[in-house]
Amino acid sequence: LLSCERTSWRMAAVQTLGKNQHHAALDDVIALMGSDSFDTSYGFRFTLARSLKDMKHPDAWEGLAKLFSRIDGQLAHLLDEVFKTVTAEDFKGDVPRFEAWKESVGLLSPTAPQKKSDLELAAGILSQNGETEMPEPKKMGLQPSQSAVSYARQRRLTPSHYYGINIYAKRLLFVIDRSGSMKEVVLGQTRIQRAKRELITAINGLDEQCEFGILIFDKEVTAWREELVQATEKNKRNAVRFIDYLVAGKTTNTYGALRRSLEFDEQLEAIFLLTDGKPTTGLIIHPNAILNDILNRNESHNITINTIAIAVEPLVETFLRNLTKPSDGEFRKVN
């Protein structure tokens, strides 16, 4: 099944091998990093990484190090959190191998340079016959104690923010509720005005390497662009212009917005859903039914779902919290 043309079948095979720790299949699983599916599907990369983690074998950790060097965004962040928990025991007590692995993923702590004492400095000056040696100007670039791997790792894992949620994803989708209740005034501003301000700030803070999209929903679901776009200054300006003209609409088609989000792009890593009320229209309306459907569908996409709730009632808050949990997303409640 690992060589099957259907990506979904290959993902199922990879997941099964990992869960059952079939170590004899490790080389074949790691080799899938060279497949077309690895390049074209975020869900496939996620499944491959999870399978290797589940293997709990030194060869698997080294395979994950290779995978880590080829990814960025949300998956890189998730792997970084996993790597911090790995110990020499995971390498069967082989400390040199473990240390080499840590260096390969940029986890070795830089060693602080030892400062000379005042007596040592004075002795150095005396040994130069009273003439102090001018220090050479420092070169721009990496600190001597920081490896190129750890520097690249630090750059890849630096997040921006949206409603206090770190944005690690490099391909993300903002999903904004503009139903009629978003007209309600809070602290001198309507909810939609505040939501627009937060969205503009988040978009302006995106790194140019990111790709982003915007979905707006009330009764209908509308995309700003039909595909993810690079976060260039021009695209950011166009997005801000689109956001500026947004006004509140009517009912709340939460299910339609989530379904459209999951199908938006095969490389999508994270969704940021903002809403202020319970679903009132669409193919599915009951929160629990929406939850079951969306979470089942996301098993093949592995997209991180984050939710922001604006003054919602307890039932909707529970729904939005539960929507984030399986994908390790975050929930925020604001007034």
XYZ file of C-alpha atoms in Angstrom:
335
model
C 0.000 0.000 0.000
C 2.939 2.381 0.459
C 3.383 2.448 -3.313
C -0.353 2.791 -4.006
C -1.380 5.702 -6.272
C -4.107 6.786 -3.853
C -2.632 9.187 -1.320
C -5.363 8.403 1.231
C -4.474 4.683 1.152
C -0.767 5.408 1.534
C -1.554 7.656 4.502
C -3.623 4.898 6.109
C -0.772 2.413 5.616
C 1.821 4.821 7.040
C -0.379 5.534 10.062
C -0.948 1.828 10.747
C 2.762 0.993 10.510
C 3.583 3.771 12.961
C 0.913 2.903 15.515
C 1.965 -0.747 15.513
C 5.679 0.132 15.520
C 6.667 -1.990 12.530
C 10.358 -1.049 12.680
C 11.187 -3.291 9.715
C 9.228 -0.818 7.536
C 11.166 2.257 8.696
C 13.330 2.581 5.587
C 10.269 2.359 3.335
C 8.375 4.929 5.408
C 11.309 7.366 5.457
C 11.732 6.923 1.691
C 8.258 8.465 1.213
C 9.868 11.871 1.794
C 10.874 11.580 -1.856
C 7.312 11.013 -3.072
C 5.072 13.483 -4.896
C 2.551 13.283 -2.057
C 5.129 14.652 0.370
C 5.532 17.788 -1.749
C 1.877 18.351 -2.607
C -0.034 17.467 0.576
C 0.378 18.941 4.046
C -1.834 16.168 5.436
C 0.543 13.546 4.021
C 3.616 15.233 5.551
C 1.827 15.438 8.891
C 0.840 11.754 8.792
C 4.388 10.717 7.882
C 5.827 12.747 10.763
C 3.306 11.311 13.233
C 4.054 7.764 12.091
C 7.797 8.214 12.625
C 7.166 9.710 16.067
C 4.972 6.736 16.987
C 7.728 4.308 15.931
C 9.778 5.294 19.024
C 13.057 4.150 17.464
C 16.440 5.902 16.982
C 16.233 5.430 13.196
C 12.798 7.079 13.256
C 14.073 10.098 15.204
C 16.889 10.496 12.687
C 14.318 10.214 9.901
C 12.319 12.982 11.567
C 15.457 15.144 11.650
C 15.671 14.821 7.848
C 11.978 15.635 7.541
C 12.390 18.633 9.889
C 15.041 20.122 7.606
C 12.588 20.099 4.688
C 9.556 21.723 6.312
C 8.514 24.963 7.951
C 5.404 26.489 9.462
C 2.916 24.644 11.648
C 4.420 21.164 11.289
C 7.914 22.472 12.092
C 6.522 24.044 15.260
C 4.751 20.828 16.301
C 7.883 18.748 15.717
C 9.977 21.247 17.640
C 7.709 20.756 20.661
C 8.079 16.962 20.323
C 11.871 17.156 19.935
C 12.187 18.984 23.258
C 10.861 15.867 25.033
C 13.330 13.410 23.441
C 16.049 12.003 25.725
C 19.015 9.635 25.429
C 16.659 6.819 26.471
C 14.859 7.250 23.146
C 18.211 6.396 21.541
C 18.564 3.282 23.725
C 21.158 5.002 25.900
C 23.487 5.801 22.977
C 24.524 9.269 24.209
C 26.902 10.171 21.305
C 24.179 9.296 18.794
C 21.635 11.318 20.780
C 23.947 14.341 20.937
C 24.602 14.116 17.184
C 20.835 14.019 16.596
C 20.286 17.072 18.826
C 22.886 18.958 16.831
C 21.226 17.941 13.551
C 17.919 19.540 14.623
C 19.574 22.616 16.181
C 18.763 21.746 19.789
C 22.245 21.956 21.298
C 22.432 24.894 23.682
C 25.054 27.453 22.637
C 28.001 27.647 25.028
C 28.516 31.092 26.515
C 32.099 32.374 26.025
C 34.143 32.544 29.240
C 34.890 36.104 30.377
C 38.436 36.960 31.405
C 39.011 38.180 34.935
C 40.356 41.699 35.616
C 43.759 40.211 36.534
C 43.917 38.302 33.237
C 43.039 41.436 31.283
C 45.696 43.449 33.132
C 48.321 40.770 32.522
C 47.466 40.789 28.842
C 47.980 44.533 28.599
C 51.350 44.359 30.431
C 52.543 41.626 28.091
C 52.053 44.046 25.175
C 54.568 46.541 26.608
C 51.832 48.952 27.569
C 50.211 48.976 24.132
C 46.693 47.616 24.069
C 45.638 45.629 21.048
C 42.650 47.061 19.192
C 39.885 44.445 18.998
C 38.871 43.347 15.525
C 35.415 44.556 14.479
C 32.767 41.871 14.869
C 31.465 40.380 11.670
C 27.755 40.419 10.975
C 26.099 37.012 11.022
C 25.929 34.020 13.317
C 27.291 34.109 16.826
C 30.362 31.835 17.127
C 28.474 29.613 19.558
C 25.411 29.243 17.341
C 25.337 26.638 14.594
C 23.860 27.311 11.177
C 21.245 24.639 11.907
C 20.106 26.249 15.159
C 20.017 29.685 13.480
C 17.865 28.402 10.611
C 15.647 26.606 13.124
C 15.161 29.813 15.130
C 14.234 31.767 11.995
C 11.681 29.144 10.902
C 9.970 29.024 14.299
C 9.508 32.764 14.926
C 5.734 33.401 15.037
C 3.434 36.351 14.363
C 0.139 36.749 16.265
C -3.658 36.925 15.906
C -5.801 37.594 18.988
C -2.816 36.473 21.063
C -2.501 33.145 19.207
C 0.952 32.463 17.770
C 0.898 31.986 13.999
C 3.479 29.323 13.140
C 1.759 28.242 9.918
C 3.215 29.346 6.606
C -0.055 28.604 4.773
C -3.112 29.795 6.674
C -6.727 30.836 6.268
C -8.643 33.504 8.199
C -12.370 32.668 8.453
C -14.494 35.624 9.615
C -18.127 35.691 10.730
C -19.993 38.744 9.440
C -23.508 37.743 10.517
C -26.051 40.330 11.679
C -25.022 40.071 15.345
C -21.581 41.418 14.436
C -23.280 44.856 14.227
C -23.582 44.939 18.029
C -21.668 47.807 19.625
C -19.155 47.005 22.393
C -17.009 49.732 23.976
C -17.880 52.221 21.261
C -17.199 49.928 18.297
C -19.188 47.267 16.516
C -17.910 43.708 16.778
C -17.128 43.639 13.074
C -15.085 46.851 13.332
C -12.951 45.323 16.077
C -12.629 42.056 14.159
C -11.503 43.950 11.057
C -8.872 45.833 13.043
C -7.455 42.612 14.521
C -7.416 40.924 11.111
C -5.619 43.834 9.448
C -2.973 43.825 12.199
C -2.427 40.070 11.812
C -2.133 40.249 8.015
C 0.302 43.176 8.132
C 2.428 41.156 10.572
C 2.778 38.115 8.299
C 6.201 37.227 6.961
C 6.528 37.465 3.175
C 7.227 33.724 3.078
C 3.674 33.053 4.310
C 0.686 32.350 2.091
C -2.750 33.375 3.321
C -6.405 33.550 2.402
C -9.616 35.078 3.769
C -13.107 33.557 3.935
C -16.086 35.675 4.984
C -19.370 34.046 5.955
C -22.923 34.882 6.901
C -25.610 32.978 4.976
C -23.109 32.514 2.142
C -19.375 31.813 2.215
C -17.238 34.217 0.186
C -13.513 34.010 -0.543
C -11.337 37.082 -1.002
C -9.205 35.033 -3.420
C -9.893 31.507 -4.647
C -6.416 30.365 -3.636
C -3.752 31.199 -1.081
C -1.579 34.180 -1.999
C 1.930 35.188 -0.989
C 2.081 37.730 1.843
C 3.745 40.401 -0.279
C 3.214 44.065 0.525
C 0.967 44.417 -2.535
C -1.216 41.453 -1.558
C -1.430 42.712 2.017
C -2.620 46.126 0.794
C -5.246 44.491 -1.411
C -6.419 42.320 1.487
C -6.705 45.349 3.773
C -8.743 47.152 1.121
C -11.094 44.151 0.931
C -11.431 44.040 4.729
C -12.127 47.793 4.950
C -15.270 47.391 2.820
C -16.725 44.496 4.853
C -20.119 45.007 6.491
C -22.295 42.755 8.623
C -24.720 40.476 6.793
C -27.463 38.156 8.038
C -27.396 34.559 9.354
C -24.476 32.292 10.415
C -23.407 29.407 8.147
C -20.591 28.060 10.328
C -20.670 24.579 8.798
C -20.400 25.922 5.265
C -17.398 28.042 6.233
C -15.597 25.123 7.888
C -16.280 22.747 4.978
C -14.987 25.313 2.491
C -11.903 25.829 4.681
C -10.956 22.135 4.735
C -11.256 21.952 0.944
C -9.547 25.278 0.228
C -5.977 24.092 -0.425
C -4.091 20.788 -0.033
C -1.164 22.670 1.498
C -3.237 24.527 4.114
C -1.743 24.184 7.601
C -3.971 26.269 9.885
C -7.432 27.823 10.100
C -8.349 30.786 12.313
C -12.132 30.857 12.750
C -13.737 33.918 14.345
C -17.437 33.918 15.233
C -19.835 35.576 17.680
C -22.789 33.222 17.681
C -24.306 29.811 17.172
C -24.832 28.379 13.675
C -28.237 29.345 12.304
C -28.193 28.236 8.680
C -26.468 25.770 6.358
C -26.505 22.057 5.636
C -25.815 21.264 9.326
C -26.821 23.565 12.187
C -26.484 21.612 15.447
C -23.020 22.296 16.964
C -22.356 18.646 17.926
C -23.241 17.433 14.437
C -20.929 20.061 12.903
C -18.182 19.039 15.324
C -18.381 15.337 14.450
C -18.499 15.976 10.706
C -15.627 18.489 10.572
C -13.305 16.561 12.886
C -13.845 13.352 10.886
C -13.096 15.166 7.645
C -9.993 16.794 9.102
C -8.424 13.407 9.887
C -7.081 13.295 6.330
C -6.055 16.979 6.227
C -4.500 17.367 9.699
C -5.126 21.128 9.615
C -4.679 22.956 12.927
C -8.006 24.617 13.767
C -7.898 27.712 16.011
C -11.059 29.495 17.150
C -11.839 32.974 18.458
C -15.201 33.444 20.209
C -16.735 36.891 20.614
C -19.158 36.976 23.574
C -20.675 33.574 22.811
C -23.045 31.569 24.991
C -21.697 28.496 26.882
C -22.940 25.928 24.326
C -21.142 27.665 21.459
C -18.028 28.167 23.585
C -17.876 24.426 24.278
C -18.349 23.705 20.566
C -15.510 26.057 19.588
C -13.185 24.717 22.288
C -13.788 21.123 21.205
C -13.192 22.074 17.576
C -9.579 22.969 18.411
C -8.572 20.062 20.664
C -7.841 17.142 18.254
C -5.519 19.301 16.141
C -3.808 20.984 19.140
C -5.264 24.324 18.099
C -5.958 27.236 20.445
C -9.180 28.840 21.670
C -9.616 32.500 22.623
C -12.677 34.175 24.122
C -13.018 37.944 23.757
C -15.759 40.453 24.580
